[in-house]
Short mmCIF file of C-alpha atoms in Angstrom, two decimals:
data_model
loop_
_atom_site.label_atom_id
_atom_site.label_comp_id
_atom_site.label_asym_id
_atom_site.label_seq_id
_atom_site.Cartn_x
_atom_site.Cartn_y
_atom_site.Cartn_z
CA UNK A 1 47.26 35.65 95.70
CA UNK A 2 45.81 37.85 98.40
CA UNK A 3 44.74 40.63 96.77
CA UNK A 4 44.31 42.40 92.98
CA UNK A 5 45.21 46.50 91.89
CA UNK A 6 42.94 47.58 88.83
CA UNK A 7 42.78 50.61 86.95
CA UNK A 8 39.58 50.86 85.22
CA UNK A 9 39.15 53.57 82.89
CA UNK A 10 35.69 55.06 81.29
CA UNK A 11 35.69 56.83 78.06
CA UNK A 12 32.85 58.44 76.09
CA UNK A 13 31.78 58.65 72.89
CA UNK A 14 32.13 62.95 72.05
CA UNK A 15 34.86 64.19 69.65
CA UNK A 16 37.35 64.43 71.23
CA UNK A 17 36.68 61.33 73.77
CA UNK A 18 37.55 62.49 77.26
CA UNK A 19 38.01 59.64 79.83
CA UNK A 20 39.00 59.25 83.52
CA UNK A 21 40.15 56.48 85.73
CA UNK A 22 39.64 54.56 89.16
CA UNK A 23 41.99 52.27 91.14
CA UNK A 24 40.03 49.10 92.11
CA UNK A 25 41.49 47.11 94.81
CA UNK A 26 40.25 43.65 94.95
CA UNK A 27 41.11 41.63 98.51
CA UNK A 28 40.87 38.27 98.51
CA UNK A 29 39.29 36.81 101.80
CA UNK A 30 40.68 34.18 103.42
CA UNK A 31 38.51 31.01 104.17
CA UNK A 32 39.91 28.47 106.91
CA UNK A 33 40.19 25.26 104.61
CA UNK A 34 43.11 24.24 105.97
CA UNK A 35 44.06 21.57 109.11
CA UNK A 36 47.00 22.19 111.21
CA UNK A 37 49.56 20.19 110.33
CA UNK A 38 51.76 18.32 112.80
CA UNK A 39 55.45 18.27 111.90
CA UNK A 40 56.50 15.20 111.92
CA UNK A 41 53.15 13.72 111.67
CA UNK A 42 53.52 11.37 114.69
CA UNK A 43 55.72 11.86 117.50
CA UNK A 44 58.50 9.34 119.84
CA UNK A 45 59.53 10.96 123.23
CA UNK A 46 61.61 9.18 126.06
CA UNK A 47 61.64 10.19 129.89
CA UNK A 48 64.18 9.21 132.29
CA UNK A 49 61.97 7.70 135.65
CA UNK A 50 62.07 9.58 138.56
CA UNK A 51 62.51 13.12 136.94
CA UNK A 52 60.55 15.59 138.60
CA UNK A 53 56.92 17.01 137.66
CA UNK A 54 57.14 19.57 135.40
CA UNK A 55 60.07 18.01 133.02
CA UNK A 56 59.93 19.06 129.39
CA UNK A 57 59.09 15.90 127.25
CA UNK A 58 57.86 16.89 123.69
CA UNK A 59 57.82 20.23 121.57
CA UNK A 60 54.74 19.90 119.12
CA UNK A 61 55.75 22.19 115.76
CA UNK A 62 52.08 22.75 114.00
CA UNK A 63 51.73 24.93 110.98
CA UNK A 64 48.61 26.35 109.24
CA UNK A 65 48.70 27.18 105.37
CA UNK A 66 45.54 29.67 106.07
CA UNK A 67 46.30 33.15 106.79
CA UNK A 68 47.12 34.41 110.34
CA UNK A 69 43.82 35.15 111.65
CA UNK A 70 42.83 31.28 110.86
CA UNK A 71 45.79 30.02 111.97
CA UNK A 72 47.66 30.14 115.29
CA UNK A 73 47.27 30.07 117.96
CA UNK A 74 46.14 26.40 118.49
CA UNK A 75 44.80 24.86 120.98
CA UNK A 76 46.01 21.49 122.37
CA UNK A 77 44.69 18.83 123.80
CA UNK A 78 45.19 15.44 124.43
CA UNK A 79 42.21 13.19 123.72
CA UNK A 80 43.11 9.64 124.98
CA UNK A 81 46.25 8.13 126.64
CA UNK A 82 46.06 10.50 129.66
CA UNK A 83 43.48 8.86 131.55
CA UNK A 84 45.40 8.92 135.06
CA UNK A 85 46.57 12.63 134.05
CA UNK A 86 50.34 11.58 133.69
CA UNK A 87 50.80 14.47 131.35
CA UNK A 88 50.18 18.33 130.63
CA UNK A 89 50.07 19.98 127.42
CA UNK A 90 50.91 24.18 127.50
CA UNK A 91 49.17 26.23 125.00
CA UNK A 92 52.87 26.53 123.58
CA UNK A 93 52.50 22.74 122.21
CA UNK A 94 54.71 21.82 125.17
CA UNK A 95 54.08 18.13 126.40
CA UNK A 96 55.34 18.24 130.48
CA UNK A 97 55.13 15.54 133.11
CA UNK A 98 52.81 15.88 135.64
CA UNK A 99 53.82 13.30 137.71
CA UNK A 100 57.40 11.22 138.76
CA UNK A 101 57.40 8.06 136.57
CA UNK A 102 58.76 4.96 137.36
CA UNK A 103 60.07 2.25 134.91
CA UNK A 104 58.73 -0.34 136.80
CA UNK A 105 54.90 0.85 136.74
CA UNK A 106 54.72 1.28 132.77
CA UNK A 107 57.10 1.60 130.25
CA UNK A 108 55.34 3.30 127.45
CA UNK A 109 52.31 5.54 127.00
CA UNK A 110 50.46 6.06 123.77
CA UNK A 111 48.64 9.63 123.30
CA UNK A 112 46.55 11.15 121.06
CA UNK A 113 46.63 14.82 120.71
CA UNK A 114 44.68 17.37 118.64
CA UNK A 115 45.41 20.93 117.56
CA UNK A 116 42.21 22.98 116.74
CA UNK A 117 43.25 26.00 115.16
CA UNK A 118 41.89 29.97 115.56
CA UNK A 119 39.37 30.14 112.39
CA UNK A 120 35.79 29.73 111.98
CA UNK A 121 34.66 27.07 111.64
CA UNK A 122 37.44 25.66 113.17
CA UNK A 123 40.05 23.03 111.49
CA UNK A 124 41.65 19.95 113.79
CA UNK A 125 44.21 17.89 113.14
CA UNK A 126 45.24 14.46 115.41
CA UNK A 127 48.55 13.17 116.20
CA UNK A 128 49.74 10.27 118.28
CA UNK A 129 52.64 10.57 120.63
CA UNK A 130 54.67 7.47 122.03
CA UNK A 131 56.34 8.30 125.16
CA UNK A 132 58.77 5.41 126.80
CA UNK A 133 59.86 5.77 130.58
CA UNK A 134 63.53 4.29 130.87
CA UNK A 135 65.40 4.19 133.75
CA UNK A 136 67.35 6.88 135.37
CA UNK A 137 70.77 7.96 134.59
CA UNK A 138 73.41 5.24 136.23
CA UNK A 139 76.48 6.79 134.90
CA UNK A 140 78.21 10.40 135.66
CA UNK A 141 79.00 12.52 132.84
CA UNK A 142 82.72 12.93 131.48
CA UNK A 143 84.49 15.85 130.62
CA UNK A 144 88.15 17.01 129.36
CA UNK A 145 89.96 19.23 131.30
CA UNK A 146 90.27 22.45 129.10
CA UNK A 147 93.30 25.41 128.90
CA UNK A 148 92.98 28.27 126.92
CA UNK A 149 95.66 31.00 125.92
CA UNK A 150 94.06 34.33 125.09
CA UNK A 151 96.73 37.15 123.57
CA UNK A 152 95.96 40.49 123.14
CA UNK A 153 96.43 43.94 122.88
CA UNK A 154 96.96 46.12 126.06
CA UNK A 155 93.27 46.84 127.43
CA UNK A 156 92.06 45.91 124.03
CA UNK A 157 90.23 42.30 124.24
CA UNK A 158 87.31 42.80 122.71
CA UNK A 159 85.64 39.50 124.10
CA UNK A 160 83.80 36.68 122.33
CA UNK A 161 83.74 32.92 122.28
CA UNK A 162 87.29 31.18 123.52
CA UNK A 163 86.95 27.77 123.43
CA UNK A 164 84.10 24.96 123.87
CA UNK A 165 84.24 22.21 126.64
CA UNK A 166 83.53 18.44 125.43
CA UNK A 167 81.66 16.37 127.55
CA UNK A 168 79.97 12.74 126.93
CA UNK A 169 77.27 10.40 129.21
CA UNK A 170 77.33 6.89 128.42
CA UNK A 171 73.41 7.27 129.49
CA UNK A 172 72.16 7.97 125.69
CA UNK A 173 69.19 9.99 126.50
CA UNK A 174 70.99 12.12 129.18
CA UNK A 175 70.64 15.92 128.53
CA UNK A 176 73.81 17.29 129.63
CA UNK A 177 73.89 21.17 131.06
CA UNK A 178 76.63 23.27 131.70
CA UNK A 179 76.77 25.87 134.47
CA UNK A 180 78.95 28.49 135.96
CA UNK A 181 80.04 30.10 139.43
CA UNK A 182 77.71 32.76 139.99
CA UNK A 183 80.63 35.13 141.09
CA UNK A 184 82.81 34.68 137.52
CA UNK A 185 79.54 35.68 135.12
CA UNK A 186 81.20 39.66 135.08
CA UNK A 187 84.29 37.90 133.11
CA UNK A 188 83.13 34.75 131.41
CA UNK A 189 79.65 33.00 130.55
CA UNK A 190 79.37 29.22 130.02
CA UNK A 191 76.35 28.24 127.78
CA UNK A 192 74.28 25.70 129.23
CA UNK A 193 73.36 24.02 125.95
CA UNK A 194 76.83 23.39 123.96
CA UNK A 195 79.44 23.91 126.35
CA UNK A 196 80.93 27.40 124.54
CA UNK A 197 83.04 29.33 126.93
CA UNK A 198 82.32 32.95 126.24
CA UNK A 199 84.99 35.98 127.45
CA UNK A 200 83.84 39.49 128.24
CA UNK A 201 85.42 42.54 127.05
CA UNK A 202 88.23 43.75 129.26
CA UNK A 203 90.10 40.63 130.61
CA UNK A 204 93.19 41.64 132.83
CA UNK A 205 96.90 39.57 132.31
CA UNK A 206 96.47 37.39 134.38
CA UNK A 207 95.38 33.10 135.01
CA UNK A 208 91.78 32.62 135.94
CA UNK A 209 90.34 29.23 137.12
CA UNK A 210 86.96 28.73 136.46
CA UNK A 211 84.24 27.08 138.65
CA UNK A 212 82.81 25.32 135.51
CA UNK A 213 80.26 22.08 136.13
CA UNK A 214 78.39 19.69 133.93
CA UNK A 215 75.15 18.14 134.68
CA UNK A 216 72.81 15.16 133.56
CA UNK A 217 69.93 16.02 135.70
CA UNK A 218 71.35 13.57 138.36
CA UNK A 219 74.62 13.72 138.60
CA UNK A 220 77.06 17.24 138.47
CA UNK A 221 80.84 17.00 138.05
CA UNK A 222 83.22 19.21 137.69
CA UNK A 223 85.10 20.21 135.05
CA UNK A 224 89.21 21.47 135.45
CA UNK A 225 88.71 25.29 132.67
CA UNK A 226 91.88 27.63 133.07
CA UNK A 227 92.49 30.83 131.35
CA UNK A 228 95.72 32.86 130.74
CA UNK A 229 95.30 35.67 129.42
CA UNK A 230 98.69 37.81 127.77
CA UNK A 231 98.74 41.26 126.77
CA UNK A 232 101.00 42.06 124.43
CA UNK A 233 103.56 45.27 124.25
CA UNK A 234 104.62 47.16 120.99
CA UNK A 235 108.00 46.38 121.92
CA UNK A 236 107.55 43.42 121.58
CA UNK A 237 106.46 43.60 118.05
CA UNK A 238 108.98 45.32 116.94
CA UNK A 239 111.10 42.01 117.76
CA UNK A 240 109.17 39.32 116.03
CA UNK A 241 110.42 36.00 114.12
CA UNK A 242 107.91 33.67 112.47
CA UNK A 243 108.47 30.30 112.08
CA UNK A 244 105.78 28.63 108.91
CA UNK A 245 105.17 25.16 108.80
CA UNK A 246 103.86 23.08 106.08
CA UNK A 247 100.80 21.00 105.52
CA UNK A 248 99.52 21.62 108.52
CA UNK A 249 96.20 23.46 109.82
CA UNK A 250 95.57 25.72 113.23
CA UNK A 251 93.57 23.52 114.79
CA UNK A 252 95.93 20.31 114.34
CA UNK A 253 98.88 22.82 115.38
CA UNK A 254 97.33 23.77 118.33
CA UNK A 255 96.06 19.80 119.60
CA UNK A 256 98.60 18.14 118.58
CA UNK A 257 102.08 20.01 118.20
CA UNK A 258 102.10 23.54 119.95
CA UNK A 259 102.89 22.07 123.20
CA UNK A 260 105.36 19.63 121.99
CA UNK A 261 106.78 22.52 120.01
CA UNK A 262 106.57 25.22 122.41
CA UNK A 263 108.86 22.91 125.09
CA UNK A 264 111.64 22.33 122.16
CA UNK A 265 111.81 25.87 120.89
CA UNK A 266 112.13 27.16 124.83
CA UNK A 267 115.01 24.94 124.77
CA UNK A 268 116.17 26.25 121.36
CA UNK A 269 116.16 30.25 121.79
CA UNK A 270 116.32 31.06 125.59
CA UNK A 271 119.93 31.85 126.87
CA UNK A 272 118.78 31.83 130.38
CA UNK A 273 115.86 29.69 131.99
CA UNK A 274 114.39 32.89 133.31
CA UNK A 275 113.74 34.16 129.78
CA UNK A 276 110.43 34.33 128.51
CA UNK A 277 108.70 32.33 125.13
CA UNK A 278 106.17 34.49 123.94
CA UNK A 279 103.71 32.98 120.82
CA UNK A 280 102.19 36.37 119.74
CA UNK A 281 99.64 34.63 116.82
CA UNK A 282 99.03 31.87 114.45
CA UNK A 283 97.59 32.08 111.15
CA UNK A 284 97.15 30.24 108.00
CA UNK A 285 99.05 31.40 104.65
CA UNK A 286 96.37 32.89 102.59
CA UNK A 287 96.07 30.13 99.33
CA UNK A 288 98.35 27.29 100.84
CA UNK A 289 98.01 24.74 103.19
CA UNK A 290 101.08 26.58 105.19
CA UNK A 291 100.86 28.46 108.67
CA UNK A 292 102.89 30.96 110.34
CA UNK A 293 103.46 31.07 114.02
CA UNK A 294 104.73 34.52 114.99
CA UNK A 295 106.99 34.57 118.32
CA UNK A 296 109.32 37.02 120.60
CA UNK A 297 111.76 35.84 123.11
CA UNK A 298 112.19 38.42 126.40
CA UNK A 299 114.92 38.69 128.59
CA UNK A 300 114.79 38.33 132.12
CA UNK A 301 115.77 41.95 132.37
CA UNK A 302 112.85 43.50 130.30
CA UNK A 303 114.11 44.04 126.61
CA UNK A 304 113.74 42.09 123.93
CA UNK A 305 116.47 39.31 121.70
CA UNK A 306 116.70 40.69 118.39
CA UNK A 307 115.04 38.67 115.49
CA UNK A 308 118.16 38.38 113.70
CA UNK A 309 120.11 36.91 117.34
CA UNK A 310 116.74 34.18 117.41
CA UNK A 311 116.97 33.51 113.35
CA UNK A 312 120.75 32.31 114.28
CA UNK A 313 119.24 30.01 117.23
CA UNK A 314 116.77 28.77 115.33
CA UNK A 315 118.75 27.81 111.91
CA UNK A 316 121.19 26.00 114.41
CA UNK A 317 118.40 24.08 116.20
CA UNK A 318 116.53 23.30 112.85
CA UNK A 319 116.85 19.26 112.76
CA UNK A 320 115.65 19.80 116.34
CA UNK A 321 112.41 21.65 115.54
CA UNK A 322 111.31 19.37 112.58
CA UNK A 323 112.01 16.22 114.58
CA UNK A 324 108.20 18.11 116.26
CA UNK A 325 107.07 19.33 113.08
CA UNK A 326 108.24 19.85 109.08
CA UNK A 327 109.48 23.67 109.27
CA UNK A 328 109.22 25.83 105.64
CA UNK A 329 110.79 28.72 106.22
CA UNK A 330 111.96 30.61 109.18
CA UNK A 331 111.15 34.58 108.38
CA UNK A 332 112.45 37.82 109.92
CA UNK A 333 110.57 39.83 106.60
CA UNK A 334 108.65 38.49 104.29
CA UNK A 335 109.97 40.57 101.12
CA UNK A 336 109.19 38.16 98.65
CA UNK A 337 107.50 39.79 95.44
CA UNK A 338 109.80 43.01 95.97
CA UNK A 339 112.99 44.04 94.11
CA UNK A 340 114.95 46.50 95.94
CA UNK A 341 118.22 46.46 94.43
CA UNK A 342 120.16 48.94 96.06
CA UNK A 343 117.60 49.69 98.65
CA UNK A 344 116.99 47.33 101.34
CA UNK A 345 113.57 45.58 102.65
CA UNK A 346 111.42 47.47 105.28
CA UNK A 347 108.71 45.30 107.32
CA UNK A 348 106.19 46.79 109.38
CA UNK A 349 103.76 44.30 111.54
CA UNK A 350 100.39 45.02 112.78
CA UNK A 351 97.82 43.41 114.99
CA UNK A 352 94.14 43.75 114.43
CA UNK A 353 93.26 43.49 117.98
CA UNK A 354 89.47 43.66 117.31
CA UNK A 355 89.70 40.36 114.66
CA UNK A 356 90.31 37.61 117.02
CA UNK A 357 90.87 34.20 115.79
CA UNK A 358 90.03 30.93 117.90
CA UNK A 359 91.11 27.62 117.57
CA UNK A 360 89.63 25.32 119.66
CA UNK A 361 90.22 21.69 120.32
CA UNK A 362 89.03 19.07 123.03
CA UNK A 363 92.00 19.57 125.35
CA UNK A 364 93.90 23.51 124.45
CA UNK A 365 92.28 26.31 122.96
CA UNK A 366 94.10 29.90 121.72
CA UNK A 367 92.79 32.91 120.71
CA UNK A 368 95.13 35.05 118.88
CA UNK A 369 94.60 38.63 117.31
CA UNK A 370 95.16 38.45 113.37
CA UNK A 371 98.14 40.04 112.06
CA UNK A 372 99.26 41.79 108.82
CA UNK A 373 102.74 42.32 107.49
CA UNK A 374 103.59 45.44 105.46
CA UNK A 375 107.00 45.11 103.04
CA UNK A 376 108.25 48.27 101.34
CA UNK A 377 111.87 49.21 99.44
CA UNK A 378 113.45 51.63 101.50
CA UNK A 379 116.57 54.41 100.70
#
């Protein structure tokens, strides 16, 4: 408890009493009985030979249970191990190389380091720190070629994370760091940590091949990322089928069947080879295990095939489809839960162009804009 609030009151002893009060404040001091504590308590760091000086090795974490002023910052430094001043130590905690190791000099180093904290008298604490030098990275890195289909509104992609490359290094202590073309950074960012391919607002229809690279420290190979990016047009709404499978999720649609899928329902609904397939969205069925794919076929002259012209295709082609995936229902509107009698069923579709949904795998990723059906009994 740092501190107390008292009110202390004083009364006399006249008829009547009379009294009056004072707020006491009571701060309680802190006093710097506490070590630093080193978190773990003892450290094991690896270094690749023949890195150069400089290379990150070690972050020490050290916490104080005193109060600010008697805690950080600490001071660091190394007490024995460091004899031929192999290694620096930052006021950050930061253990460094200072010079190029080689595996065939020495293999391990033992240190000792101590963290003094900022109170008075001062508080140390002592860790060790076993750092092995292994031998440089023999083998490249590996990564999957990545495609990813963005859709989205005319002029209205709001930008955000698309997709994620996956790369491995049969070295086990290899660092891997991803980088991108200087002159793509005004469309797309690539962080160097994870891989995560990030989109900026704005993206033009279009294909765009990206300069992408990943690196172990030694070795930097490139890595195959294209984009295609759709924009979609009202009209092209207003001429929608969805197709919802069952038991299956996004992810596993888009990894393992869209492609597969996308090939046998070209074949399916286009009269002519110069029509156009275009998959608009996919989303899960709120509560099921179900998920709707939401599609338009375009002519080669501009319009649009109406949904009830594809609905016949499809319901023809059914044992076709499912031979790809198990189909559930094929929808023009979703009316289910209304009873209109002597009216009919009126659907209205709209795309939240600003709520983008990704789903990534190793090999495809697509980014769709969420969609919402509204169902009313019209005249």
């Amino acid at each position: 408890i740092s501190g107390y609030s008292l009110v202390v009151q004083a009364r006399d002893s006249g008829t009547p009493p009379l009294s009056s009060s004072v707020t006491v404040n009571v701060d309680i001091s802190d006093v710097n009985d506490n070590s630093p504590v080193f978190t773990p308590a003892n450290y094991t760091a690896v270094i690749q030979e023949n890195k150069p000086v400089g290379t990150s090795i070690l972050q020490l974490v050290v916490t104080d249970k005193d109060s600010f002023h008697n805690g950080p910052p600490f001071t660091f430094t190394i007490l024995t191990g460091n004899e031929e001043e192999e290694f620096t130590l930052d006021p950050h905690g930061v253990l460094r190389s200072a010079v190029i190791f080689k595996h065939m000099v020495s293999t391990e180093y033992v240190l000792c380091v101590q963290a003094k904290d900022s109170g008075k008298p001062q508080q140390v604490s002592h860790t060790y720190i076993q750092v092995r030098v292994i031998e440089e990275s023999i083998h490249k890195p590996t990564a999957i070629p990545l495609e990813i289909f963005i859709v989205t509104m005319e002029d209205d992609f709001p930008g955000g994370v698309i997709g994620k490359i996956h790369a491995t290094d049969q070295d086990v202590y290899d660092v891997l760091t991803y980088t991108l073309k200087s002159e793509q950074k005004s469309l797309f960012k690539v962080n160097s940590h994870d891989g995560k391919i990030i989109a900026l607002g704005g993206l033009d229809n279009g294909k765009y091949v990206l300069n992408v690279s990943v690196s172990d420290g030694r070795f930097q190979v490139p890595i195959d990322v294209v984009v295609h990016v759709e924009q979609l047009l009202q009209e092209m709404l207003q001429n929608t089928v969805t197709i919802r499978f069952e038991n299956v999720s996004p992810e596993d649609f888009v990894g393992l069947h869209m492609h597969g899928f996308r090939r046998t329902l070209r074949n399916a609904v286009l009269s002519q080879k110069q029509d156009s397939l275009h998959i608009i969205s996919i989303q899960p069925v709120a509560g099921s295990s179900q998920l709707d794919m939401l599609f338009a076929v375009q002519m080669h002259s501009g319009g649009f095939y109406k949904p009830a012209f594809l609905i016949q295709k499809l319901t023809n082609a059914r044992r076709h489809l499912e031979n790809v995936i198990r189909i559930s229902a094929i929808l023009e509107k979703n009316c289910s839960g209304l009873d209109c009698q002597e009216q009919h069923c009126e659907q209205s579709l709209s795309i939240d162009s600003h709520s983008l949904m990704t789903y990534s795998t190793a090999r495809i990723s697509f980014v769709c804009p969420r969609f919402y059906r509204n169902v009313r009994c019209m005249c």
